[in-house]
mmCIF file of C-alpha atoms in Angstrom:
data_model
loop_
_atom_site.group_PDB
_atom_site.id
_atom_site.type_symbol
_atom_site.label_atom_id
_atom_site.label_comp_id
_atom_site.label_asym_id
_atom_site.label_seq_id
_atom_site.Cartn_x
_atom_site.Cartn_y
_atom_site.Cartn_z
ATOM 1 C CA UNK A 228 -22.174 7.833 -1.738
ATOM 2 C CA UNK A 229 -22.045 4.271 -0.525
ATOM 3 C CA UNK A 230 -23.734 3.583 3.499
ATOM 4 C CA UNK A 231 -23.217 -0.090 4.900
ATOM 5 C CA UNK A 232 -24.445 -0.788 8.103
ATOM 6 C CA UNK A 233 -23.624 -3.205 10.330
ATOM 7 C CA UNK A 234 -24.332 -4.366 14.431
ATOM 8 C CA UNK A 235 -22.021 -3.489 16.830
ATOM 9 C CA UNK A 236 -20.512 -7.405 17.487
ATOM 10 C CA UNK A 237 -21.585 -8.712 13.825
ATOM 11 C CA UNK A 238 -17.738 -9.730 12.447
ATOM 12 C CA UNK A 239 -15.141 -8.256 14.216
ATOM 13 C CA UNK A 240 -16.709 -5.435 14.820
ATOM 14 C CA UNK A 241 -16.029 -5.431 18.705
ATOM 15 C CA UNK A 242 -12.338 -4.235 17.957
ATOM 16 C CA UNK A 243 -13.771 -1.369 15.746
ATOM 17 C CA UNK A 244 -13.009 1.477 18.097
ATOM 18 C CA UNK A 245 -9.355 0.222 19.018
ATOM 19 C CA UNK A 246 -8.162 -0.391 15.441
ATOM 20 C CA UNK A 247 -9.924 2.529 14.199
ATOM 21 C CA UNK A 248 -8.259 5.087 16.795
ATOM 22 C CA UNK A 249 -5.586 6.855 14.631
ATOM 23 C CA UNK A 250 -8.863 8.036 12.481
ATOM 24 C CA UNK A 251 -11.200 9.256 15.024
ATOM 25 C CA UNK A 252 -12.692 12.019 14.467
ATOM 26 C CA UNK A 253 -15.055 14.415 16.850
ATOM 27 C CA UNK A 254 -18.848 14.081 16.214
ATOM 28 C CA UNK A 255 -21.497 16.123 18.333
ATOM 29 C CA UNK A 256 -24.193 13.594 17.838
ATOM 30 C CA UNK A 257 -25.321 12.812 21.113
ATOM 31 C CA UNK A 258 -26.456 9.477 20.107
ATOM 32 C CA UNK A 259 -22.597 8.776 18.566
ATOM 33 C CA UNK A 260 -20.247 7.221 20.691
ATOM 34 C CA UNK A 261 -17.685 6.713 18.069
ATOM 35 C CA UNK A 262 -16.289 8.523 15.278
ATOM 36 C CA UNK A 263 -13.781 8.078 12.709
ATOM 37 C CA UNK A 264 -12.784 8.935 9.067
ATOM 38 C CA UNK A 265 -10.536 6.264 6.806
ATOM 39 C CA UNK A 266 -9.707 8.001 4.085
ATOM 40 C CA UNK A 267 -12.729 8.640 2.090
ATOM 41 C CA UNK A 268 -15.222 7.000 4.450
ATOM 42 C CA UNK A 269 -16.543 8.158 7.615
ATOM 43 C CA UNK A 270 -17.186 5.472 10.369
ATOM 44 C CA UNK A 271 -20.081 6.132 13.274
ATOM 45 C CA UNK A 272 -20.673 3.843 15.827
ATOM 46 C CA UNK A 273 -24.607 4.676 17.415
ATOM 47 C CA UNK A 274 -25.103 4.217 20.790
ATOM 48 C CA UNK A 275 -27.627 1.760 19.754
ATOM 49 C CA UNK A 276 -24.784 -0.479 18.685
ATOM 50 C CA UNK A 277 -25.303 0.063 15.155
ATOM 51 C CA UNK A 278 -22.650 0.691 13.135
ATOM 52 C CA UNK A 279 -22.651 3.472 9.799
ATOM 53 C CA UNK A 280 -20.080 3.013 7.114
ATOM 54 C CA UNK A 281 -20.499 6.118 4.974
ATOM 55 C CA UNK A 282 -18.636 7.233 1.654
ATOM 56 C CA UNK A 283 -16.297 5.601 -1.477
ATOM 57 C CA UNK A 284 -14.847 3.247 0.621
ATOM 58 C CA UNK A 285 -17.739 1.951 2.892
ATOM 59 C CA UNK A 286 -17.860 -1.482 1.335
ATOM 60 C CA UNK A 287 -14.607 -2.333 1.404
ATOM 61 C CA UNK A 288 -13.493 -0.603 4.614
ATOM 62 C CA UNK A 289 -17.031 -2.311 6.259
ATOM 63 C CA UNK A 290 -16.108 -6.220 4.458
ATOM 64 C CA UNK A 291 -12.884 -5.909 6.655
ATOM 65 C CA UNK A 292 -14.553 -5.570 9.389
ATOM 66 C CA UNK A 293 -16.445 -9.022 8.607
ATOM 67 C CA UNK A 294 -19.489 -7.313 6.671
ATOM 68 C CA UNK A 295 -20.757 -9.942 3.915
ATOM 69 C CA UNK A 296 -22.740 -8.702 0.744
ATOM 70 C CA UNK A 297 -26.653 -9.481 0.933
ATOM 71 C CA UNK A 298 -26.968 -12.206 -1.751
ATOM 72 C CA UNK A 299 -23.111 -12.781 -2.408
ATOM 73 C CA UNK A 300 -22.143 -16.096 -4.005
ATOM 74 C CA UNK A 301 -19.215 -18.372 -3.214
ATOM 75 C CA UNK A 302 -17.663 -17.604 -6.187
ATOM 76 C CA UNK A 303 -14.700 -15.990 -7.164
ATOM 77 C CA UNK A 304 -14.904 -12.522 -8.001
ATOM 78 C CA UNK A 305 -15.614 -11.450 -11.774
ATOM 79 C CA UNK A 306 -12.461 -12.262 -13.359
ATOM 80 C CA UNK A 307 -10.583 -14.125 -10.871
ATOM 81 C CA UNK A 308 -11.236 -17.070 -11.567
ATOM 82 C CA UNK A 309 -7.842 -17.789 -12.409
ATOM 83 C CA UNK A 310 -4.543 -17.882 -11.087
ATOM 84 C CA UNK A 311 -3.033 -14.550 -11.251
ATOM 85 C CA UNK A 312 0.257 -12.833 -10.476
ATOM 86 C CA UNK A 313 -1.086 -9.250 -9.143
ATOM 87 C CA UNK A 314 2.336 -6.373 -8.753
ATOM 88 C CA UNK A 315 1.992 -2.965 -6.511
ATOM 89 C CA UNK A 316 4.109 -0.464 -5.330
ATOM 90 C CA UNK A 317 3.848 1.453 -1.986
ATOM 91 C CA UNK A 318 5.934 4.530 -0.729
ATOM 92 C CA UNK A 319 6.302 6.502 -3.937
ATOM 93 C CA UNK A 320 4.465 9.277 -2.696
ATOM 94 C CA UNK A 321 5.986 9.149 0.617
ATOM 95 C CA UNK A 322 9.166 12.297 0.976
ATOM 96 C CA UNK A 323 10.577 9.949 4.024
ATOM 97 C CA UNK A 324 10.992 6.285 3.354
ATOM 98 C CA UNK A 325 12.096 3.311 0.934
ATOM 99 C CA UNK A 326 10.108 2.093 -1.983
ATOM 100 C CA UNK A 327 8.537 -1.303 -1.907
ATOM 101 C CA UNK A 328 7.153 -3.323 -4.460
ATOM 102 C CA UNK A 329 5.608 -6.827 -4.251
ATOM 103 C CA UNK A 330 3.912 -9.362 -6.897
ATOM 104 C CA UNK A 331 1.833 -12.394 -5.233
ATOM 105 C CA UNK A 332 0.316 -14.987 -6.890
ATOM 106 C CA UNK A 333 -3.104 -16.039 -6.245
ATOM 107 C CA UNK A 334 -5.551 -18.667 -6.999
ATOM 108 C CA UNK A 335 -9.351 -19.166 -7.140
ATOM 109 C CA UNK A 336 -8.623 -21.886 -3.904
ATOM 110 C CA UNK A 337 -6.725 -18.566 -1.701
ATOM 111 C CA UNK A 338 -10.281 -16.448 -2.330
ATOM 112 C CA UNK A 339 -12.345 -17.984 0.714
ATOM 113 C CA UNK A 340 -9.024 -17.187 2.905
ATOM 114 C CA UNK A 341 -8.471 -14.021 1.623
ATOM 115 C CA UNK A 342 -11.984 -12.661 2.016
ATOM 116 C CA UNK A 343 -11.863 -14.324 5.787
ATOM 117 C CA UNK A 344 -8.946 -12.057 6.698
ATOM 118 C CA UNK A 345 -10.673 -9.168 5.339
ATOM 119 C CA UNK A 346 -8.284 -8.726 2.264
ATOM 120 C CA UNK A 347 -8.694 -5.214 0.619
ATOM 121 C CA UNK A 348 -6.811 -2.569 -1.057
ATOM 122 C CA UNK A 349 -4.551 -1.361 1.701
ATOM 123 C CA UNK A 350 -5.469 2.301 1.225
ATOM 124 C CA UNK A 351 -9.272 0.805 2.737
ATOM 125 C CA UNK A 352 -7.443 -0.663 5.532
ATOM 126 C CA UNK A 353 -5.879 1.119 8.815
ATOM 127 C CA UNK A 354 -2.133 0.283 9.608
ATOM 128 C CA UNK A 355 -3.440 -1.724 12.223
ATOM 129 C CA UNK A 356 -5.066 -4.008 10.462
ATOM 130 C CA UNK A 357 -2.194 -4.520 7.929
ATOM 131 C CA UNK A 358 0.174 -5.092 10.373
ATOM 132 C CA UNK A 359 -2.259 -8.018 11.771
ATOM 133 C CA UNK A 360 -2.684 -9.645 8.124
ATOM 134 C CA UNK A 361 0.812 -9.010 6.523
ATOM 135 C CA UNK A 362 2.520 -11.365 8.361
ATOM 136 C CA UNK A 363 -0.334 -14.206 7.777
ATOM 137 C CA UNK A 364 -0.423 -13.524 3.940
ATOM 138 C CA UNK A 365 3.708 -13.629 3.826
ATOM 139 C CA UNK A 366 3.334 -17.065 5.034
ATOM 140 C CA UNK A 367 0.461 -17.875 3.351
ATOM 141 C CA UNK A 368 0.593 -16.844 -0.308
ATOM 142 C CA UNK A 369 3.800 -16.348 -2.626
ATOM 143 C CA UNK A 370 5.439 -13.776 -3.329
ATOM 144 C CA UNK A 371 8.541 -11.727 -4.083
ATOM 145 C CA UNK A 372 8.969 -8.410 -1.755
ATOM 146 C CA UNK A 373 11.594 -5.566 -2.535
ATOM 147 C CA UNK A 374 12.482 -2.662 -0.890
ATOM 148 C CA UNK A 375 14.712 0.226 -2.079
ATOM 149 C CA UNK A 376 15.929 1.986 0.416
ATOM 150 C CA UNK A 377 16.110 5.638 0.622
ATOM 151 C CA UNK A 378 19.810 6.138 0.335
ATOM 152 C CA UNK A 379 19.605 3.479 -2.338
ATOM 153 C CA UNK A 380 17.177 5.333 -3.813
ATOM 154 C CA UNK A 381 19.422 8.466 -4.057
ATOM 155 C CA UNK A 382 22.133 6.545 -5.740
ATOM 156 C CA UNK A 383 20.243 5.737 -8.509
ATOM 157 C CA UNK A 384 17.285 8.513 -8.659
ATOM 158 C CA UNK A 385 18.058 11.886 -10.145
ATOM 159 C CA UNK A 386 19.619 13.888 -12.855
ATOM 160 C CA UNK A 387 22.491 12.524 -14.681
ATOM 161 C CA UNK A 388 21.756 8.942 -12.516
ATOM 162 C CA UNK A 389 20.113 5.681 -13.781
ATOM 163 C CA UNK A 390 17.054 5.922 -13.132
ATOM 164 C CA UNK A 391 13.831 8.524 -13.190
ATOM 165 C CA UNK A 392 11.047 8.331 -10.841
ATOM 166 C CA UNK A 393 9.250 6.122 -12.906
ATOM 167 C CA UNK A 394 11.979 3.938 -14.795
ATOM 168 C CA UNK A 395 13.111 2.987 -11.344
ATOM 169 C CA UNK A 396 9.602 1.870 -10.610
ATOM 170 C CA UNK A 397 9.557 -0.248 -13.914
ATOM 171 C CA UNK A 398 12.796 -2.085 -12.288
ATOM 172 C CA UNK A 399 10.954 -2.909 -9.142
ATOM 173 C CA UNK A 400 7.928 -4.208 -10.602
ATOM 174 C CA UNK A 401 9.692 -6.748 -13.139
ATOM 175 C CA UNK A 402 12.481 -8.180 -10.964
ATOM 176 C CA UNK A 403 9.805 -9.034 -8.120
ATOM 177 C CA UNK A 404 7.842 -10.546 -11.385
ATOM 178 C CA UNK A 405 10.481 -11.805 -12.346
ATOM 179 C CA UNK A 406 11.870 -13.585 -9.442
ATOM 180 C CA UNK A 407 8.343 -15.280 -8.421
ATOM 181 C CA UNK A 408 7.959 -16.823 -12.106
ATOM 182 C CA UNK A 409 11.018 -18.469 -10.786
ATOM 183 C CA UNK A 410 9.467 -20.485 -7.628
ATOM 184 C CA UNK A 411 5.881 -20.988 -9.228
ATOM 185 C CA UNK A 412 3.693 -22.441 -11.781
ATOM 186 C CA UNK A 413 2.912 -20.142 -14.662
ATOM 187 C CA UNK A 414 -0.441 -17.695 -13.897
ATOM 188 C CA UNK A 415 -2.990 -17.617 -16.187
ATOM 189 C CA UNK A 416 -2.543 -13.471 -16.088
ATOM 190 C CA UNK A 417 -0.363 -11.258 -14.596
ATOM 191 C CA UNK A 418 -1.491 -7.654 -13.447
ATOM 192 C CA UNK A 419 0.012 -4.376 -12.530
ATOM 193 C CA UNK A 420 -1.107 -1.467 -10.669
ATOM 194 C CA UNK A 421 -0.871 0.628 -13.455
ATOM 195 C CA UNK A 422 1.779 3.891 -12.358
ATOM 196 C CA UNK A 423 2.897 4.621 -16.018
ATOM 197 C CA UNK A 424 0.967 3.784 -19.747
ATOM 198 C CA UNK A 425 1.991 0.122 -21.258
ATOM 199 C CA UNK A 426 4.051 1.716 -23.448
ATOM 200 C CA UNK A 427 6.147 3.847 -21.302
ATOM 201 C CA UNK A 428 6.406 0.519 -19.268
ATOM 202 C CA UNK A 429 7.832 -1.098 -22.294
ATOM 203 C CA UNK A 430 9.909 2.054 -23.230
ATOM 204 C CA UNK A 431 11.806 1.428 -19.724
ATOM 205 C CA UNK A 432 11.858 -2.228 -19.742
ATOM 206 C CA UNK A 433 14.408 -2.503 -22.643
ATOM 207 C CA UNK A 434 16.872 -1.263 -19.804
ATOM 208 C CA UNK A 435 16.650 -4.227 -17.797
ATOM 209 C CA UNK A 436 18.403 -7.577 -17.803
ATOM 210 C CA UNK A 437 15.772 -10.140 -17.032
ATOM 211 C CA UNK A 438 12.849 -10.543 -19.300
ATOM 212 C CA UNK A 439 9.904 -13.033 -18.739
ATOM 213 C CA UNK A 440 7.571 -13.954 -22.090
ATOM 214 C CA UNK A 441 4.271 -13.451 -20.007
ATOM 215 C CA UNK A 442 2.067 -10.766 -21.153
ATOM 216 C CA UNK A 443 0.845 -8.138 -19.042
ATOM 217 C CA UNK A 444 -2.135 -6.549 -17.805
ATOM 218 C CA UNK A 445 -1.835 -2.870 -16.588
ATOM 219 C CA UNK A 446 -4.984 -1.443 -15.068
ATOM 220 C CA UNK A 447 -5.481 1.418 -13.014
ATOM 221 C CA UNK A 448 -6.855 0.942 -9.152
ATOM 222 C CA UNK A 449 -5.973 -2.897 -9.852
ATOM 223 C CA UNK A 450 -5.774 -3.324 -5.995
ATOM 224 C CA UNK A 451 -9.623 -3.181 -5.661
ATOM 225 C CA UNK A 452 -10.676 -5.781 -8.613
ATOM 226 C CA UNK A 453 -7.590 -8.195 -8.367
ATOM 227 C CA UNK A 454 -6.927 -9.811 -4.826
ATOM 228 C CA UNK A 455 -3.636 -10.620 -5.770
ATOM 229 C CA UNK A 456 -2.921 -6.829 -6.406
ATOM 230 C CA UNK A 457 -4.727 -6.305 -2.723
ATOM 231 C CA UNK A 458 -2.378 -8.662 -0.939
ATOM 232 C CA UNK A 459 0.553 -7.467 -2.495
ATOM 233 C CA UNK A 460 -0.712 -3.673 -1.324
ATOM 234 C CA UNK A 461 -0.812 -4.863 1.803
ATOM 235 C CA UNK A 462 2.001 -6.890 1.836
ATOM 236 C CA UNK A 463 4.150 -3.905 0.222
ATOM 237 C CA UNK A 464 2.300 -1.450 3.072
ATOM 238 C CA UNK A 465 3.698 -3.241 5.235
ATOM 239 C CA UNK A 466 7.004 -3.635 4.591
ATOM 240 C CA UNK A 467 7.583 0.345 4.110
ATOM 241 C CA UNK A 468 5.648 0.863 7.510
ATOM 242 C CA UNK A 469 8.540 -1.581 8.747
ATOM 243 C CA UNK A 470 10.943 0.654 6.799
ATOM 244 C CA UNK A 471 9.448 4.080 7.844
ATOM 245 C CA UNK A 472 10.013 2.967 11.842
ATOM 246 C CA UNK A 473 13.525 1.382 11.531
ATOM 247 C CA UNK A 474 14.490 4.901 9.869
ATOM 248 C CA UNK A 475 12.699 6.978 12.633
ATOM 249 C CA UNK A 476 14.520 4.484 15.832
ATOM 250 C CA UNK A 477 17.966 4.943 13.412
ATOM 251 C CA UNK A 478 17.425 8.884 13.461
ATOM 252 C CA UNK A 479 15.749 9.557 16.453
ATOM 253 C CA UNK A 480 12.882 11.130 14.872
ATOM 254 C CA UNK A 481 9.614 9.918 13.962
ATOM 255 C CA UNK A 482 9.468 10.242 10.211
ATOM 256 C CA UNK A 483 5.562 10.826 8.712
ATOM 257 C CA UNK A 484 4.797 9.302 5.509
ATOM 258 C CA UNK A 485 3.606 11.530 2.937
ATOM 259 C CA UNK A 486 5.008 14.854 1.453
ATOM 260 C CA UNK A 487 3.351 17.450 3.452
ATOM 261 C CA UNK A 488 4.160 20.021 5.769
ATOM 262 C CA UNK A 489 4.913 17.952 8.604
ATOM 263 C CA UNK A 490 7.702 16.186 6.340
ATOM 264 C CA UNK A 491 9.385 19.403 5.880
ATOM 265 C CA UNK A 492 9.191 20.159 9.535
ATOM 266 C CA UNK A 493 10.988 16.872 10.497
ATOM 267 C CA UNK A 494 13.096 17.069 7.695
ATOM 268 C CA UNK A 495 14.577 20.816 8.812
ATOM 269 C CA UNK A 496 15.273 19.332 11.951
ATOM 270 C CA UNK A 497 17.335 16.186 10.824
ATOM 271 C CA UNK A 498 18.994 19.079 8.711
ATOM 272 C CA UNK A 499 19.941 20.431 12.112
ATOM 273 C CA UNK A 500 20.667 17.648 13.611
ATOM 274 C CA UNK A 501 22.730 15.637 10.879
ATOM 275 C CA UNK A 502 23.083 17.687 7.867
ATOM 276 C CA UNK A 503 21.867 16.406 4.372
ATOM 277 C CA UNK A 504 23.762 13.211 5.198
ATOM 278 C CA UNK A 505 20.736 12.749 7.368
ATOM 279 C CA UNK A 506 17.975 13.381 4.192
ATOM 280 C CA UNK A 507 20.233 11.390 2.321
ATOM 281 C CA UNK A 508 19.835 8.277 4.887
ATOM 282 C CA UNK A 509 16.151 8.367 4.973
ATOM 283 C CA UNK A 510 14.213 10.949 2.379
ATOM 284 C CA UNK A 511 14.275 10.999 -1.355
ATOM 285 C CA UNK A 512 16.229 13.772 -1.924
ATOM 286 C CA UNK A 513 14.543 15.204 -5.620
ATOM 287 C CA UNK A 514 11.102 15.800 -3.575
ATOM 288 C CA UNK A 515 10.660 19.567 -3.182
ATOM 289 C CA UNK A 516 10.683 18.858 0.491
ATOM 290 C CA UNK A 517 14.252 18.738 0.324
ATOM 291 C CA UNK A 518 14.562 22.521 -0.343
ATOM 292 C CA UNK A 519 11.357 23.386 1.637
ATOM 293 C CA UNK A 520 13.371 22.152 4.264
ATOM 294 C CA UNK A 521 16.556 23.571 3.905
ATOM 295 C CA UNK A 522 14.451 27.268 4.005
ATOM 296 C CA UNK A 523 13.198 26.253 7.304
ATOM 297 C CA UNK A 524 16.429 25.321 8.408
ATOM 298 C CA UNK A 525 18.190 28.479 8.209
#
């Protein structure tokens, strides 16, 4: 298990508590004045003003924060130092939703900048922070960003339709790689978040219209080794955040993300309230919260 600690003030650290207030968590330590959990790592802030990062994720949930490796160089991390396209996918998990996928492209000159924002794999990052960095990194650094909607989704998703779970996912990721080889110079790699095997990929790919000659690279949990995986995660986080609220104001219901029971909960009552036009508007319909659902609706 990896512990970071840092001073209550070192970084950015002053805004800990606020950003970090969706995950808190109850601690009886009398000398903890803070608690929260981010996924996989537990957060404690002492009364002392020191601050514990503990678990998986303390180095990377702690660096966006403002925490800075002991004895770190100013160079580019081990095998980035290149320009690379980096391709991820967020919302495919999710029963309410859209699917989005962005590819950015990133150069050994964006690292500094990157690493100054706090740039991480999103699932290391609260939706607070996203929504802070997003919008610099859509300005900052190309890219291509897609999102299928959920009722788009439906068209195309499902037996006897176009597209599988994964196939549709292969069409995502090589139109938005496809559309920013179009507007830049070509990278010296280009990664993917790997969802399916290379050759599965390839399988699917035949099905598409636009090709590109670049090779690629799939590799699994690409979003913490590549940064240009880690701003299209975030990027791509926060565009089906966007997504997830404009469907909840449409519906009048806040939608979760996820697939648990909360999602069947909500979805029985847009059942109620609209009928499956309502699932078909805003949930991907081949989830088995779709007939969870339509139990607890009866």
């Amino acid at each position: 298990m990896n512990t970071i600690v840092m001073k209550m003030g070192e970084g950015r650290t002053k805004s800990l508590a606020q950003e970090l207030a969706n995950y808190q968590i109850t601690n009886n330590n009398p000398y903890v004045s803070f608690a929260a959990k981010v996924s996989s790592t537990t957060v404690l802030v002492y009364t002392s003003g020191k601050i514990v990062f503990q678990g998986s994720g303390a180095q990377g949930l702690a660096e966006s924060f403002g925490y800075v490796l002991e004895n770190s160089k100013a160079v580019s991390p081990a095998g980035q130092n290149l320009s690379l396209i980096g391709s991820d996918e967020v919302g495919n998990g999710s029963y309410f939703g859209g699917i989005a996928v962005v590819a950015s492209l990133v150069t050994p000159d964006d690292h500094a900048f990157l690493k100054s924002l706090g740039v991480d794999d999103s699932k290391n990052l609260t939706d607070l922070k996203i929504r802070q960095i997003a919008p610099i990194l859509e300005d900052k650094i190309p890219h291509k960003a897609l999102l299928l909607s959920p009722k788009k989704y439906n068209e195309v998703v499902g037996e006897g339709k176009k597209h599988n779970a994964v196939s549709v996912k292969v069409a995502l990721h090589n139109q938005a790689i496809f559309l920013l080889l179009q507007e830049v110079a070509t990278p010296d790699k280009i990664v993917i978040d790997a969802f399916t095997s290379q050759k599965n990929y390839e399988k699917y790919l035949k099905n598409e219209a636009n090709h590109f000659n670049n090779p690629l690279t799939f590799e699994e949990k690409a979003e913490g080794k590549y940064l240009a995986v880690a701003v299209s995660s975030i990027i791509a986080r926060n565009l089906f955040l966007e997504n997830l609220e404009k469907l909840s104001s449409d519906l009048g219901y806040k939608l979760p993300s996820g697939a648990g029971a909360n999602s069947d909960k909500v979805a029985s009552k847009i059942l109620s309230a609209y009928g499956m036009e309502g699932l078909h508007y805003a949930a991907k319909l081949h989830f088995a919260n779709t007939q969870k659902a339509l139990k607890l609706s009866k």
